[in-house]
JSON list of C-alpha atoms in Angstrom, two decimals:
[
{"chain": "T", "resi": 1, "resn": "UNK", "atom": "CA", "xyz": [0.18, 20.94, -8.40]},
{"chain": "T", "resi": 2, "resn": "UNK", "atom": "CA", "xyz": [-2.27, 19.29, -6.41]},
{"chain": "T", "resi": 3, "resn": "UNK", "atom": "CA", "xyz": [-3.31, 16.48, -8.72]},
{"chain": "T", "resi": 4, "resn": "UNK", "atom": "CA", "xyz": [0.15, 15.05, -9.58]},
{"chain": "T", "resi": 5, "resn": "UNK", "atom": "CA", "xyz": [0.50, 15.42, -5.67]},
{"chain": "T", "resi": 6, "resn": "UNK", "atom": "CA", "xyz": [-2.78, 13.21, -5.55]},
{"chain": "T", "resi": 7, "resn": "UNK", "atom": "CA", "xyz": [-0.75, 11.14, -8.33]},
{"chain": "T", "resi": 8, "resn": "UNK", "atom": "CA", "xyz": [1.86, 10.41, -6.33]},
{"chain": "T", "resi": 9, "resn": "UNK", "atom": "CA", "xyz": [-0.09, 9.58, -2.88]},
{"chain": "T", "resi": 10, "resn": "UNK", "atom": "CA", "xyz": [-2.36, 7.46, -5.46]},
{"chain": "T", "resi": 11, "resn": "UNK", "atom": "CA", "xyz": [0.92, 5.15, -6.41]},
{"chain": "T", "resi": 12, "resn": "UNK", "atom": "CA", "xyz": [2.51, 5.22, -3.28]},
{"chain": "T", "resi": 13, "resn": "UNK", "atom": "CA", "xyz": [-0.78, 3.64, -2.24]},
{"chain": "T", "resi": 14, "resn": "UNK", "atom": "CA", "xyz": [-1.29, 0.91, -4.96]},
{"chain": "T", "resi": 15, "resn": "UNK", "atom": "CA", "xyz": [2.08, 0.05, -4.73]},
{"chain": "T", "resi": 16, "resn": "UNK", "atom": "CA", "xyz": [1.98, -1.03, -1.20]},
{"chain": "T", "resi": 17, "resn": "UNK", "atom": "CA", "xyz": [-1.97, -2.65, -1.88]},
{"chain": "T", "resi": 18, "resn": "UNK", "atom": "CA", "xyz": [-0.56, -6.27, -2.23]},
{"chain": "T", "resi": 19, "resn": "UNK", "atom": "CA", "xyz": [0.76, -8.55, 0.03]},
{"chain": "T", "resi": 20, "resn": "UNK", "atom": "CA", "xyz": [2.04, -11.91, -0.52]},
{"chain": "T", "resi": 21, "resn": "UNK", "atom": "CA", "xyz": [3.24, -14.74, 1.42]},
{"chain": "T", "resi": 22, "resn": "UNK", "atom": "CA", "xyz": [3.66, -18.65, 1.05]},
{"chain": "T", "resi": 23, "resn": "UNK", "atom": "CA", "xyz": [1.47, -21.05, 1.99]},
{"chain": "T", "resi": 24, "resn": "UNK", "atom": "CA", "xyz": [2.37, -22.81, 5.55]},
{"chain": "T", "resi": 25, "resn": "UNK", "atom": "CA", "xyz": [3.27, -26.55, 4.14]},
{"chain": "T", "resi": 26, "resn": "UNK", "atom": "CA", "xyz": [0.32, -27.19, 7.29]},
{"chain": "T", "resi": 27, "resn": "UNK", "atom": "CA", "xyz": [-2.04, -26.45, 4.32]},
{"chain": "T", "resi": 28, "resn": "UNK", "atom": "CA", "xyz": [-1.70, -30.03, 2.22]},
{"chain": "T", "resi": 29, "resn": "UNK", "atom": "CA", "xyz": [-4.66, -28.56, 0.07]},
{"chain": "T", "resi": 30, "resn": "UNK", "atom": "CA", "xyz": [-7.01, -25.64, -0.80]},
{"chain": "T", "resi": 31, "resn": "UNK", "atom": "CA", "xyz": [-9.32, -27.89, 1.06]},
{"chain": "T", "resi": 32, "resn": "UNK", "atom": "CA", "xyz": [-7.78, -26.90, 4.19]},
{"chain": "T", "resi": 33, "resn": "UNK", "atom": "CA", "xyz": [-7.40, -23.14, 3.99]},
{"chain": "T", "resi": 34, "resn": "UNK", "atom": "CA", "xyz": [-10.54, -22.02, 5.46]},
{"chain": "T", "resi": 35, "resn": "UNK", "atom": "CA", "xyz": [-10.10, -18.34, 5.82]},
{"chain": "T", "resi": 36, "resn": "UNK", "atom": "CA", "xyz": [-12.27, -16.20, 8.39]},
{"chain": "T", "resi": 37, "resn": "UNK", "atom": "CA", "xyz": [-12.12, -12.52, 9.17]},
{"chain": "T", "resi": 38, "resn": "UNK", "atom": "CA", "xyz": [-13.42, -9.79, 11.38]},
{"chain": "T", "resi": 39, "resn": "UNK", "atom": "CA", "xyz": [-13.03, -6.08, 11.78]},
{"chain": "T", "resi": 40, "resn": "UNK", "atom": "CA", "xyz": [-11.47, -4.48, 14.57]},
{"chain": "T", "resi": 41, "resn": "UNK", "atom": "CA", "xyz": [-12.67, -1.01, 15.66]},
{"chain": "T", "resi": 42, "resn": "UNK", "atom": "CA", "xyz": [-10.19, 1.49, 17.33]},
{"chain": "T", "resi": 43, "resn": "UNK", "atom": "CA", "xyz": [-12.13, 2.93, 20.38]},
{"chain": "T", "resi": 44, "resn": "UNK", "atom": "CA", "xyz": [-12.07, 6.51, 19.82]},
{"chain": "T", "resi": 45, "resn": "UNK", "atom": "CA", "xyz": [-9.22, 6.92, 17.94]},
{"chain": "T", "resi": 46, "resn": "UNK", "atom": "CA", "xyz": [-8.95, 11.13, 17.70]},
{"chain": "T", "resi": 47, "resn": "UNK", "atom": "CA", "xyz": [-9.10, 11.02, 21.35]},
{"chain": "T", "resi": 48, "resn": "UNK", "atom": "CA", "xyz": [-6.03, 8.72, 21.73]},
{"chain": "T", "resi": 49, "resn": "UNK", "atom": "CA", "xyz": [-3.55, 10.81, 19.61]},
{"chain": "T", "resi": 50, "resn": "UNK", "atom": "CA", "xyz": [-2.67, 14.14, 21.65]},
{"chain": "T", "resi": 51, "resn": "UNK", "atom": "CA", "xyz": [-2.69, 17.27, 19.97]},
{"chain": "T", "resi": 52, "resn": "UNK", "atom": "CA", "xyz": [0.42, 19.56, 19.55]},
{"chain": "T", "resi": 53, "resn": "UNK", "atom": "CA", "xyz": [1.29, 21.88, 23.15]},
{"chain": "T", "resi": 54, "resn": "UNK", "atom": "CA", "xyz": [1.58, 24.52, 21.36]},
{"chain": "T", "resi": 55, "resn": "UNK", "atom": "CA", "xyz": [-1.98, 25.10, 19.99]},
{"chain": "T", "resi": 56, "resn": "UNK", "atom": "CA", "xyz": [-3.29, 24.23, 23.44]},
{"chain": "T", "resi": 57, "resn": "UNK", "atom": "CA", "xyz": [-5.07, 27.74, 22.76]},
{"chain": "T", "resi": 58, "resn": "UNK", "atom": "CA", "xyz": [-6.65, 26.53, 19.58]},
{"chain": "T", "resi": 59, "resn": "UNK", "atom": "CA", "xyz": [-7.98, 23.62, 21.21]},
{"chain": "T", "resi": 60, "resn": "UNK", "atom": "CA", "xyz": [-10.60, 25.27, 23.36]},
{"chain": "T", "resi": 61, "resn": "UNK", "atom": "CA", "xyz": [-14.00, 24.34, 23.03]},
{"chain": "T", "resi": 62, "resn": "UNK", "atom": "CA", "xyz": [-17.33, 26.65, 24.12]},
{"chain": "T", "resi": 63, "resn": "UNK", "atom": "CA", "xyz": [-20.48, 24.69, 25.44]},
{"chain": "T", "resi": 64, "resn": "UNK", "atom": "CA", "xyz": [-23.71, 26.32, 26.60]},
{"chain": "T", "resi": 65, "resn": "UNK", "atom": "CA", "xyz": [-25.34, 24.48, 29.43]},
{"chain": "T", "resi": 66, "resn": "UNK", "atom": "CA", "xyz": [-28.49, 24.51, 28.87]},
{"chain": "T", "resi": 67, "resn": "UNK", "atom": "CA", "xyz": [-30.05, 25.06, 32.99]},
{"chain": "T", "resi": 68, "resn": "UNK", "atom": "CA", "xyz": [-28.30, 27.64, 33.67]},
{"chain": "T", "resi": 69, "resn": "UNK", "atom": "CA", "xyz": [-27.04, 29.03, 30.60]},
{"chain": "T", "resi": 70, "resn": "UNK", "atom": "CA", "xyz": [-23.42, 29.92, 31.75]},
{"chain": "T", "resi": 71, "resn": "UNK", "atom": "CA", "xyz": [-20.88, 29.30, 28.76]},
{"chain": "T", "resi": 72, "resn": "UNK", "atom": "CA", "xyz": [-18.46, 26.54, 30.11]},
{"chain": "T", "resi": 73, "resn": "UNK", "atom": "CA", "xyz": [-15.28, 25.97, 28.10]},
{"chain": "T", "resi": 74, "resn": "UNK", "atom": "CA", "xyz": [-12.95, 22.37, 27.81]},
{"chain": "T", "resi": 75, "resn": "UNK", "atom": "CA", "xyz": [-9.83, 22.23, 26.23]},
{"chain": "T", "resi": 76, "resn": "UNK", "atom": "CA", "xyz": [-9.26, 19.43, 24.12]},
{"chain": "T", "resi": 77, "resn": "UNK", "atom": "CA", "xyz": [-5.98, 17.25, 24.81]},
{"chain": "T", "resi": 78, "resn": "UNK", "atom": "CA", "xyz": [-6.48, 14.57, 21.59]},
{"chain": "T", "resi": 79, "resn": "UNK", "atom": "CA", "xyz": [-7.00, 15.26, 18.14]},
{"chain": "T", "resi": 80, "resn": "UNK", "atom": "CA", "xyz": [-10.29, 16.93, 17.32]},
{"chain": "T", "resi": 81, "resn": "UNK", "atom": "CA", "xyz": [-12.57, 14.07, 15.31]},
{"chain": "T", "resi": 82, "resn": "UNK", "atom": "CA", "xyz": [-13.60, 15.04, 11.63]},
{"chain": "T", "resi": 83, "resn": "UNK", "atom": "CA", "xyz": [-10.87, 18.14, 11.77]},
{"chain": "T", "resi": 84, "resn": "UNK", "atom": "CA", "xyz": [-8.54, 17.43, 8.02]},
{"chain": "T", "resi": 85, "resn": "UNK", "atom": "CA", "xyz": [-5.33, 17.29, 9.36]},
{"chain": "T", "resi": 86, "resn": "UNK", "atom": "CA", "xyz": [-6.27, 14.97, 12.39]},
{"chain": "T", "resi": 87, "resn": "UNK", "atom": "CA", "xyz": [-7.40, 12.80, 9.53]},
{"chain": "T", "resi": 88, "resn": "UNK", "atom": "CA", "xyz": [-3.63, 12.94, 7.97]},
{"chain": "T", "resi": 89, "resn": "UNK", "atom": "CA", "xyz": [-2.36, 12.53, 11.36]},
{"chain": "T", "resi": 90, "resn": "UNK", "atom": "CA", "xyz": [-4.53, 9.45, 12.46]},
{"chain": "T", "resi": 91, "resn": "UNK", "atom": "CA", "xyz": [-4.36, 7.85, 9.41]},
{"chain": "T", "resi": 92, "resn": "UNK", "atom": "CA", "xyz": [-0.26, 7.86, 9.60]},
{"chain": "T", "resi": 93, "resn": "UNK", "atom": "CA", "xyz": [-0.55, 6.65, 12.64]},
{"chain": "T", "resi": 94, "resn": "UNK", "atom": "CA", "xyz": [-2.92, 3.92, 11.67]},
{"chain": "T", "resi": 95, "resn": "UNK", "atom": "CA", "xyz": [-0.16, 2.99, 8.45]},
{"chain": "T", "resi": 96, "resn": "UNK", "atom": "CA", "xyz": [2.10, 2.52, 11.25]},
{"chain": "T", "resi": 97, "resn": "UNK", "atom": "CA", "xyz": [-0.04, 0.34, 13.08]},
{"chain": "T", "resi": 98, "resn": "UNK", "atom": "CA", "xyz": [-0.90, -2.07, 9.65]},
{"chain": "T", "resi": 99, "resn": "UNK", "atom": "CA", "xyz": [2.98, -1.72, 8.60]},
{"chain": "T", "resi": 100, "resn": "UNK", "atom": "CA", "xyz": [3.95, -3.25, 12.01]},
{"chain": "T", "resi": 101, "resn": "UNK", "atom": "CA", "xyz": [1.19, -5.88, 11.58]},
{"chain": "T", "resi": 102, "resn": "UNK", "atom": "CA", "xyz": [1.94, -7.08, 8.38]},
{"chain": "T", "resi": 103, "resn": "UNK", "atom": "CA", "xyz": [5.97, -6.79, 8.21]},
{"chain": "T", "resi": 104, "resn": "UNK", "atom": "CA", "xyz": [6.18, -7.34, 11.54]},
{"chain": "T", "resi": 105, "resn": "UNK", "atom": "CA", "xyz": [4.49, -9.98, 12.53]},
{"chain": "T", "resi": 106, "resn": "UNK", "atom": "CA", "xyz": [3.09, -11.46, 9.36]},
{"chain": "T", "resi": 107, "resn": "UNK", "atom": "CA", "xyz": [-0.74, -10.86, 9.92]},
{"chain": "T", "resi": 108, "resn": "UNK", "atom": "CA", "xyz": [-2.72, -9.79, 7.26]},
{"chain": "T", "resi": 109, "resn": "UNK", "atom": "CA", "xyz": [-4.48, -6.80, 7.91]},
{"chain": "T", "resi": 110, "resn": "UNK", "atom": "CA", "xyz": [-5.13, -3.81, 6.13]},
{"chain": "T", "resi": 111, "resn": "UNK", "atom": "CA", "xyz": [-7.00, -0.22, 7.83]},
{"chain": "T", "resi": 112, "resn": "UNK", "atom": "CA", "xyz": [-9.23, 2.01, 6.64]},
{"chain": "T", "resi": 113, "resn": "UNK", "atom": "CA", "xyz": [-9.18, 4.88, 9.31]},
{"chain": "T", "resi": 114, "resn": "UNK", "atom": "CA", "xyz": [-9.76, 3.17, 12.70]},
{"chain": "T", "resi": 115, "resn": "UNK", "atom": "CA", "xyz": [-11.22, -0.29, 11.10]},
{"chain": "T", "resi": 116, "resn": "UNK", "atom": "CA", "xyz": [-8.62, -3.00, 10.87]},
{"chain": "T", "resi": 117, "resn": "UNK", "atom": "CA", "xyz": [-9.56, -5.85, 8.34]},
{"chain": "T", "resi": 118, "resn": "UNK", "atom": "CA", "xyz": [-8.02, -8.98, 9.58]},
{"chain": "T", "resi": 119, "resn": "UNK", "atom": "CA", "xyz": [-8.10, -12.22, 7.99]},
{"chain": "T", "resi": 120, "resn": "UNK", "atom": "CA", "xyz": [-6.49, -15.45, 9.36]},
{"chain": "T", "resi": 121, "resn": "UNK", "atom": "CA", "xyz": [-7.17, -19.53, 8.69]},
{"chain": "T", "resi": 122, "resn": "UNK", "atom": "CA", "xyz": [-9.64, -20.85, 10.33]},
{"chain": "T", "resi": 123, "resn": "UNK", "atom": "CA", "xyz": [-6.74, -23.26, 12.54]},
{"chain": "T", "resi": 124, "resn": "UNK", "atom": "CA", "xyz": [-4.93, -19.58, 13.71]},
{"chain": "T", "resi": 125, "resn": "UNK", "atom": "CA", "xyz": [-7.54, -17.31, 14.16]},
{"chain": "T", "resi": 126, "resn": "UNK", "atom": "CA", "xyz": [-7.37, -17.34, 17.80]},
{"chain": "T", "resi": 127, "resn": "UNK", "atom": "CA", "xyz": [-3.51, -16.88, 17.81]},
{"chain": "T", "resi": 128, "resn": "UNK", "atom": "CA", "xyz": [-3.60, -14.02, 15.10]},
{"chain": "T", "resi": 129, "resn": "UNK", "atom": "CA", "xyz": [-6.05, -12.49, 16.77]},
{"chain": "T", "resi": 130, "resn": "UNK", "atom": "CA", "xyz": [-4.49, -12.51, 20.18]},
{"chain": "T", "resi": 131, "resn": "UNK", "atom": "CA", "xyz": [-1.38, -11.03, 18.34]},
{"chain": "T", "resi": 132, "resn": "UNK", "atom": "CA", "xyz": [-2.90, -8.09, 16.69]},
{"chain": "T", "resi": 133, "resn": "UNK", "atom": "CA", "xyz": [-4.49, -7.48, 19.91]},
{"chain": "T", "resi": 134, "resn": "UNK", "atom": "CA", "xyz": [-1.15, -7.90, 22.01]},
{"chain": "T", "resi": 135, "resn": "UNK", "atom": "CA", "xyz": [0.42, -5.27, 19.33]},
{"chain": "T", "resi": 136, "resn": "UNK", "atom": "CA", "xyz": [-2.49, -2.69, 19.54]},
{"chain": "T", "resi": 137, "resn": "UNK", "atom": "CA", "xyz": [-1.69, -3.03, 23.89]},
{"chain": "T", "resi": 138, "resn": "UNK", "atom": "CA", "xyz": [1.77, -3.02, 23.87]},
{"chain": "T", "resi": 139, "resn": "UNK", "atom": "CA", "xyz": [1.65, 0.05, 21.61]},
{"chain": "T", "resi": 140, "resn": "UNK", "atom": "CA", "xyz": [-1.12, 1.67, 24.07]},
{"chain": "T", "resi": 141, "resn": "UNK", "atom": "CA", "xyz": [-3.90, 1.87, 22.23]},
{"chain": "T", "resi": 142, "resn": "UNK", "atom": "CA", "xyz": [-7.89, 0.87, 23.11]},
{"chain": "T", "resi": 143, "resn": "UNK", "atom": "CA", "xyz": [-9.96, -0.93, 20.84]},
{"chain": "T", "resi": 144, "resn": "UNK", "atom": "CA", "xyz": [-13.29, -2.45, 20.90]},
{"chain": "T", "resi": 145, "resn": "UNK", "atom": "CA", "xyz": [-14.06, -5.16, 22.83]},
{"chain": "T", "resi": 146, "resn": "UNK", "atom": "CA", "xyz": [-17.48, -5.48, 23.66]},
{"chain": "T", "resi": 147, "resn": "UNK", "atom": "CA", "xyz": [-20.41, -4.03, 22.33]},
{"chain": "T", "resi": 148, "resn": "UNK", "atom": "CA", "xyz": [-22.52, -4.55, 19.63]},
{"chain": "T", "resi": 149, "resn": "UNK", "atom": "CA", "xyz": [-20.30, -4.25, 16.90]},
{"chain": "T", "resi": 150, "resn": "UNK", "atom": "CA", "xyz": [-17.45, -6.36, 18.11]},
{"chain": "T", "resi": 151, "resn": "UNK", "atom": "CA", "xyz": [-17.57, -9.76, 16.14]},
{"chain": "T", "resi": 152, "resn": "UNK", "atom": "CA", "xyz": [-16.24, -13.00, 16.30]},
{"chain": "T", "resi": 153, "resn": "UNK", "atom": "CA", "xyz": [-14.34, -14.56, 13.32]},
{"chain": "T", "resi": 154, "resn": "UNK", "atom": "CA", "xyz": [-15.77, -15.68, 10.78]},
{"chain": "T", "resi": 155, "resn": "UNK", "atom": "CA", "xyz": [-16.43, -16.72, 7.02]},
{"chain": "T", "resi": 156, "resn": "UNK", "atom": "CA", "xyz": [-18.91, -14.00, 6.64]},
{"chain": "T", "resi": 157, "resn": "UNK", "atom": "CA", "xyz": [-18.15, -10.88, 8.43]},
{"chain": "T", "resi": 158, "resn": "UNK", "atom": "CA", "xyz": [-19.12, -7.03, 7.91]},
{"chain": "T", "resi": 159, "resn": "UNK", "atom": "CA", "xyz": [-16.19, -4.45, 7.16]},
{"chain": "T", "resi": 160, "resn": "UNK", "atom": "CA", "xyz": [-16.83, -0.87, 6.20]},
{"chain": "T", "resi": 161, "resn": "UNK", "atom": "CA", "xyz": [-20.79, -1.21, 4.77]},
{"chain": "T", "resi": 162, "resn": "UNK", "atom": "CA", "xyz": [-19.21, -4.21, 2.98]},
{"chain": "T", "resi": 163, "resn": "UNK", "atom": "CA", "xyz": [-20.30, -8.25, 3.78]},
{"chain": "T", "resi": 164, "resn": "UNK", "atom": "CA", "xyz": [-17.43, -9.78, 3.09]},
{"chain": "T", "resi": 165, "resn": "UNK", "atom": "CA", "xyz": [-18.24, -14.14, 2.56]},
{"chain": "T", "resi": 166, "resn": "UNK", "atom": "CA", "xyz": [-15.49, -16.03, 2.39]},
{"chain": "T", "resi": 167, "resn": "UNK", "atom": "CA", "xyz": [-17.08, -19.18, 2.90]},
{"chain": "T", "resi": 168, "resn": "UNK", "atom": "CA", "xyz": [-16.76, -20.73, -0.15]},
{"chain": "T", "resi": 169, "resn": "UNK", "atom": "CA", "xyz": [-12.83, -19.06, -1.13]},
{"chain": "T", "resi": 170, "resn": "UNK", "atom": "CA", "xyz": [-11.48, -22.92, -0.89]},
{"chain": "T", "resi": 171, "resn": "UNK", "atom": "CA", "xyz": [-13.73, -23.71, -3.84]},
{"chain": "T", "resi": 172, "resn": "UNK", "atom": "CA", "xyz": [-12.25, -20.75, -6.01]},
{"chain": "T", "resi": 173, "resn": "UNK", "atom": "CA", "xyz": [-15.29, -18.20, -4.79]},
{"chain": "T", "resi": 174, "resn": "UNK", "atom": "CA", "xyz": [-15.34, -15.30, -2.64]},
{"chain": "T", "resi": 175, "resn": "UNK", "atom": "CA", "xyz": [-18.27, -12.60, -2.33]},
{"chain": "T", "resi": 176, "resn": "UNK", "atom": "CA", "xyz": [-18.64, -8.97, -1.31]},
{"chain": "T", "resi": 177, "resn": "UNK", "atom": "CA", "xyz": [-21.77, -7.39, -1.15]},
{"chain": "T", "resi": 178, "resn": "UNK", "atom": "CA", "xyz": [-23.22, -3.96, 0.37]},
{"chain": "T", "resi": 179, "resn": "UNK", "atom": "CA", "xyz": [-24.19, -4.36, 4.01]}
]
């Protein structure tokens, strides 16, 4: 049925939600863990998975232009944005992306969609940053880079409608509060 199949994606879900690590012996003290954290946008994401060849023909799309009112049609070569199963299909491919991240190269970063949370002490936040980015290039895909919602990190950062503050995590507090 479809809820125990909504069961099972459910645990296979929280089971993966927690990721631990030790402390680098760098950190002498909670004193010295400063965290910061930023979110990194995927630049059209759809667009940058292709769709299947063989619905090439259900990929066409109709556009009325408006002067001279002639019907001109594009076919679509990525995924179509908002369509359900180019959600499943991005959203794998985004797993894949966070999986590689995290077990590969020990950055902590979780996605939601095309958002990438990343968090990293204040002392590698360059270097972890440059790292997810080198990833994201050698794998071929375009992020954000400029615009007005590419940030800096920081203690207090926006991710998903959320302000995350982690300004005062090294004295035992951490906020998040709607955007």
């Amino acid at each position: 049925s479809s809820s125990s199949a909504a069961s099972d994606v459910y645990k296979r879900q929280s089971q993966r939600a927690v990721h631990e690590g030790q402390l680098h012996s760098s950190f002498s003290s909670a004193d010295d863990l400063r965290l910061l954290g930023r979110l990194l946008d995927i630049e059209k994401a759809f667009k940058q998975l292709p769709r299947r060849v063989a619905e090439a023909d259900l990929t066409v799309l109709a556009v009325r232009e408006p002067s001279s009112e002639r019907t001109l049609f594009f076919e679509a070569l990525g995924l179509p944005f908002g369509a359900r199963k180019s959600v499943w299909a991005f959203c794998a491919a985004a797993r894949s992306i966070e999986w590689l991240a995290t077990e590969g190269l020990g950055l902590p970063v979780c996605h939601y969609a095309d958002d990438f949370t990343h968090l990293e002490p204040d002392g590698t936040a360059e270097a972890g940053g440059r790292a997810l980015e080198s990833l994201l290039k050698l794998l071929g895909w375009r992020w954000k880079s400029e615009g007005p919602k590419v940030f800096p990190y920081s203690a207090t950062f926006t991710c998903l409608g959320a302000v995350v503050d982690l300004s005062a995590l090294h004295l035992g507090r951490g906020f998040v509060r709607n955007k």
